[in-house]
Amino acid sequence: MDRPFLDLAPCGPLKGRIRVPGDKSVTHRGLMLLALAEGEGRLLYPLKAGDTLSTARVLRALGAEVLEEGPHFLVRGRGLRLKEPEDVLDCGNAGTLMRLLLGLLAGQEGLFAVLTGDASLRRRPMGRVVEPLRAMGARVEGREGGKRAPLAVRGGPLKGIRYTLPVPSAQVKSALLLAGLFAEGETEVEEPTPTRDHTERLFRHFGLPLEVEGRKVRTWRTGPFPAKDLVVPGDFSSAAFFLVAALLVPGSEVVVEGVGLNPTRTGLLTVLKAMGADLEWRVLEGEAGEPVGWVRARYSPLQGVSVDPGLIPLMVDEVPVLAAAAAWAEGETHIPGLSELRVKESDRVAAIAQNLRALGVEVEEGPDWLRIQGGGVRGGEVEPFHDHRIAMAFAVAGLPVGVRVWEPDWAEISYPGFFRDLLRLCAAS
Ligand code: S3P
């Protein structure tokens, strides 16, 4: 079978300014809340990529109008009451969509829906959402007793619960908060360590019930609420690839503009700084309650570090690209706290270890940690394992010496045109 690949030649200094596509997390949530709102609202500069197009498609099947308006989406909401879909809802590769949707549908009285996804999504753990939703009264059935998709939901009356998340997960927190909007009484979610708070910020944007007290977030039943336009900041997780690429290739200087700098997302900046990275950033404005600004990265010799496991939830999607930086650093980097990476789009701990080895890097892999010996990589071939972030991270790891990326199109899940943008920055020198 002919598999597609892309050969990247060794890249000279990366130079220039770039805007990355809209934030994936904010786009999923923005679309869902606009679908529940009354009237018409625009999602401005959203991410239009594999995952979020799945969300648009699913919301259309639930009766919301989601229209293309140039780079934006125009959404005509349903005013809290969704329509029963005529067919199975295909969530594609999008874990955020499936998990948040379970919360959204659980309280839609009488509505029946079946959720499925691609092979990767059907392997991912759903019990973490299904169990607390059942405790709220939700009727959900699925494979392995409701631990895996396909899952069937029959919406019904819900009651609020108090729930402490057993694993740090913004998706579980968000699913419960969405269900809480339809539940009797209060729903309280407590997190052991902070995770991304986009749902909370969007609840405020739309005037939905919300109380935050330390690590506890509470919501309760909402009445109809009006649609409101929403600007989506650039995705920090996409920006991370160019920032690290600039740190690795001698002579580089890249500025990413209009990027979301929500502190629950930017743990990578803290770790890279500790490695000696020449990074500067500034928050210039807030959009929909999200801080937005620019980040500048200049080529920097890096030092290995021992990463604080408490930072992992604040950079959970950036660990693959951190591994790329660690491979080029001097000395050893230890990254603990990685158990959640085993259940992402791929087993990212294994995918990182295998790709680093393919590039000649010495790496030790534990159940929830990686130990990477730095010193640079040699050219080779990297394998995305059906995972967008692995494809992009290892393109970056091999960029200074040239690398073959198999199935590069996986990047399209979160960043259509990633390789075009990367090559543009390389060519600008
Ligand atoms: C996301 C939360 C994270 C992250 C995912 C997007 C979100 O997942 O890895 O890419 O939008 O809430 P978990 O909540 O499972 O950690």
Coordinates of C-alpha atoms in Angstrom, one line a residue, residues 83-340:
K83 CA -33.7 18.3 18.0
E84 CA -33.5 14.5 18.0
P85 CA -31.0 13.5 15.4
E86 CA -32.1 11.2 12.6
D87 CA -28.9 9.2 12.5
V88 CA -25.9 8.3 14.5
L89 CA -23.7 11.3 15.5
D90 CA -20.2 10.8 14.2
C91 CA -17.7 12.6 16.4
G92 CA -14.7 11.7 14.1
N93 CA -11.4 12.0 16.0
A94 CA -12.7 14.6 18.5
G95 CA -12.6 13.5 22.2
T96 CA -13.7 17.0 23.3
L97 CA -16.8 16.8 21.1
M98 CA -17.9 13.4 22.3
R99 CA -17.3 14.1 26.0
L100 CA -18.9 17.6 26.1
L101 CA -21.8 16.3 23.9
L102 CA -22.6 13.6 26.4
G103 CA -23.1 16.4 29.0
L104 CA -25.1 18.5 26.6
L105 CA -27.5 15.7 25.6
A106 CA -28.0 14.1 29.0
G107 CA -30.6 16.7 30.1
Q108 CA -32.4 16.9 26.7
E109 CA -35.6 15.2 27.9
G110 CA -36.8 12.5 25.6
L111 CA -34.1 13.0 23.0
F112 CA -32.3 9.8 21.9
A113 CA -28.9 10.0 20.3
V114 CA -26.1 7.5 19.5
L115 CA -22.5 8.8 19.5
T116 CA -19.6 7.2 17.7
G117 CA -16.3 8.1 16.3
D118 CA -13.2 6.9 14.5
A119 CA -11.1 3.9 15.7
S120 CA -9.0 6.1 18.0
L121 CA -12.0 7.7 19.6
R122 CA -13.8 4.4 20.1
R123 CA -10.8 3.2 22.1
R124 CA -10.7 6.2 24.4
P125 CA -12.1 6.1 28.0
M126 CA -15.6 7.5 28.2
G127 CA -16.5 6.0 31.7
R128 CA -14.9 9.1 33.3
V129 CA -17.8 11.2 31.9
V130 CA -20.6 8.5 31.8
E131 CA -20.2 7.6 35.5
P132 CA -20.7 11.1 37.0
L133 CA -23.4 11.8 34.4
R134 CA -25.2 8.7 35.6
A135 CA -24.9 9.9 39.1
M136 CA -26.8 13.0 37.9
G137 CA -29.5 10.7 36.6
A138 CA -28.4 10.5 33.0
R139 CA -29.3 7.4 31.0
V140 CA -26.3 6.4 28.9
E141 CA -25.4 2.9 27.6
G142 CA -22.5 1.8 25.6
R143 CA -19.8 -0.7 25.0
E144 CA -18.1 -2.2 28.1
G145 CA -20.9 -0.9 30.3
G146 CA -20.6 2.6 29.0
K147 CA -16.9 2.9 29.1
R148 CA -16.4 3.1 25.3
A149 CA -18.2 4.5 22.3
P150 CA -20.5 3.9 20.5
L151 CA -22.7 5.3 23.3
A152 CA -26.5 5.8 23.4
V153 CA -28.0 8.6 25.4
R154 CA -31.7 9.1 26.2
G155 CA -32.1 12.6 27.7
G156 CA -34.0 12.9 30.9
P157 CA -34.3 14.9 34.1
L158 CA -31.0 15.5 35.9
K159 CA -30.1 16.5 39.4
G160 CA -27.0 18.3 40.4
I161 CA -24.1 16.6 42.2
R162 CA -20.9 17.4 43.9
Y163 CA -18.1 15.7 42.2
T164 CA -14.3 15.6 42.7
L165 CA -12.5 14.8 39.4
P166 CA -10.4 11.6 39.9
V167 CA -8.1 12.7 37.0
P168 CA -7.4 16.3 35.9
S169 CA -9.6 16.7 32.9
A170 CA -11.1 19.8 31.4
Q171 CA -13.3 17.7 29.2
V172 CA -15.0 15.9 32.2
K173 CA -15.3 19.2 34.1
S174 CA -16.9 20.8 31.1
A175 CA -19.3 17.9 30.4
L176 CA -20.6 18.1 33.9
L177 CA -21.0 21.9 33.8
L178 CA -23.0 21.6 30.6
A179 CA -25.2 19.0 32.1
G180 CA -25.6 21.2 35.2
L181 CA -27.3 23.9 33.1
F182 CA -30.2 21.4 32.8
A183 CA -30.1 19.9 36.3
E184 CA -32.2 20.5 39.3
G185 CA -30.1 22.1 42.1
E186 CA -26.5 22.9 42.1
T187 CA -23.7 21.0 40.2
E188 CA -20.3 21.4 41.8
V189 CA -17.0 20.1 40.2
E190 CA -13.8 20.1 42.2
E191 CA -10.5 19.6 40.5
P192 CA -7.4 18.2 42.1
T193 CA -5.2 20.4 39.9
P194 CA -6.3 23.3 37.7
T195 CA -7.1 22.5 34.0
R196 CA -8.1 24.7 31.2
D197 CA -10.9 27.0 32.1
H198 CA -12.4 28.0 28.7
T199 CA -15.9 26.6 29.7
E200 CA -16.0 28.8 32.8
R201 CA -14.9 31.9 30.8
L202 CA -17.5 31.2 28.1
F203 CA -20.2 30.7 30.7
R204 CA -19.4 34.2 31.9
H205 CA -19.4 35.6 28.4
F206 CA -22.9 34.2 27.8
G207 CA -24.1 35.2 31.3
L208 CA -24.7 31.6 32.3
P209 CA -24.8 30.6 36.0
L210 CA -21.3 30.2 37.4
E211 CA -19.5 30.4 40.7
V212 CA -15.8 29.7 41.2
E213 CA -14.3 29.2 44.6
G214 CA -10.7 28.0 44.6
R215 CA -10.7 24.7 42.8
K216 CA -14.5 24.3 43.0
V217 CA -16.8 25.4 40.1
R218 CA -20.5 25.5 40.5
T219 CA -23.4 26.0 38.1
W220 CA -27.2 25.5 38.1
R221 CA -30.1 25.4 35.8
T222 CA -30.2 28.2 33.2
G223 CA -33.2 29.9 31.6
P224 CA -33.0 30.9 27.9
F225 CA -30.0 33.1 27.1
P226 CA -29.3 35.3 24.1
A227 CA -26.6 34.6 21.5
K228 CA -23.6 36.8 21.5
D229 CA -20.7 37.1 19.1
L230 CA -17.4 35.5 20.2
V231 CA -13.9 36.1 18.9
V232 CA -11.7 32.9 19.0
P233 CA -8.0 33.6 19.9
G234 CA -5.2 31.7 18.0
D235 CA -4.5 28.3 19.5
F236 CA -1.5 28.3 21.8
S237 CA -1.2 24.5 21.2
S238 CA -0.6 25.2 17.5
A239 CA 1.7 28.2 18.2
A240 CA 3.9 25.9 20.3
F241 CA 5.2 24.0 17.2
F242 CA 6.6 27.2 15.7
L243 CA 8.0 28.5 19.0
V244 CA 9.9 25.3 19.6
A245 CA 11.0 25.1 15.9
A246 CA 12.5 28.6 16.3
L247 CA 14.3 27.6 19.5
L248 CA 15.9 24.6 17.8
V249 CA 17.1 26.1 14.5
P250 CA 20.1 28.4 14.8
G251 CA 19.5 32.0 13.8
S252 CA 15.7 31.8 14.1
E253 CA 13.3 34.5 15.3
V254 CA 9.6 34.0 15.1
V255 CA 6.7 36.0 16.5
V256 CA 3.3 34.4 16.9
E257 CA 0.6 37.1 17.0
G258 CA -3.0 37.0 18.2
V259 CA -2.5 33.9 20.2
G260 CA -4.5 32.9 23.3
L261 CA -2.3 33.2 26.5
N262 CA -4.7 31.8 29.0
P263 CA -2.5 30.7 31.9
T264 CA -4.2 27.3 32.1
R265 CA -2.7 26.6 28.7
T266 CA 0.8 28.1 28.8
G267 CA 2.7 25.7 31.1
L268 CA 5.0 25.1 28.2
L269 CA 6.4 28.6 28.4
T270 CA 7.4 28.1 32.0
V271 CA 9.2 24.8 31.2
L272 CA 11.0 26.2 28.1
K273 CA 12.1 29.2 30.1
A274 CA 13.6 26.9 32.7
M275 CA 15.4 25.2 29.9
G276 CA 17.0 28.5 28.9
A277 CA 14.7 29.5 26.0
D278 CA 14.8 33.1 24.8
L279 CA 11.1 33.7 24.9
E280 CA 9.1 36.9 25.4
W281 CA 5.4 37.4 25.4
R282 CA 2.8 40.1 26.1
V283 CA -0.9 40.0 26.7
L284 CA -2.5 42.8 24.7
E285 CA -6.2 42.3 25.0
G286 CA -9.0 40.0 26.1
E287 CA -11.5 38.4 23.8
A288 CA -14.5 36.5 25.3
G289 CA -12.7 36.6 28.6
E290 CA -9.5 35.0 27.1
P291 CA -6.2 36.8 27.3
V292 CA -4.6 37.3 23.8
G293 CA -1.2 38.6 22.8
W294 CA 2.0 37.7 21.1
V295 CA 5.0 35.4 21.8
R296 CA 8.5 35.8 20.4
A297 CA 11.0 32.9 20.3
R298 CA 14.6 33.2 19.3
Y299 CA 17.1 30.3 18.8
S300 CA 18.5 29.2 22.1
P301 CA 20.8 26.5 23.3
L302 CA 18.6 24.5 25.7
Q303 CA 19.4 22.6 28.9
G304 CA 17.6 19.5 30.1
V305 CA 15.2 19.9 33.1
S306 CA 13.1 18.0 35.5
V307 CA 9.5 19.0 34.8
D308 CA 7.2 19.7 37.7
P309 CA 4.3 17.2 37.3
G310 CA 1.8 19.9 38.5
L311 CA 2.5 21.8 35.2
I312 CA 1.5 18.9 33.0
P313 CA -2.3 19.7 33.0
L314 CA -1.3 23.2 31.9
M315 CA 0.6 21.9 28.9
V316 CA -1.0 18.5 28.4
D317 CA -1.1 18.8 24.6
E318 CA 2.4 20.3 24.4
V319 CA 4.3 17.3 25.8
P320 CA 5.1 15.9 22.4
V321 CA 6.7 19.2 21.3
L322 CA 8.4 19.5 24.6
A323 CA 10.0 16.1 23.9
A324 CA 11.3 17.5 20.6
A325 CA 12.9 20.4 22.5
A326 CA 14.3 17.9 25.1
A327 CA 15.9 15.9 22.3
W328 CA 17.9 19.0 21.3
A329 CA 18.8 20.1 24.8
E330 CA 22.1 19.5 26.6
G331 CA 21.7 16.8 29.2
E332 CA 18.7 14.9 30.4
T333 CA 15.0 15.9 30.6
H334 CA 12.7 14.1 33.0
I335 CA 8.9 14.5 32.3
P336 CA 6.7 12.9 35.0
G337 CA 2.9 13.0 35.4
L338 CA 2.1 11.6 31.9
S339 CA -0.6 8.9 32.7
E340 CA -3.2 10.9 30.8

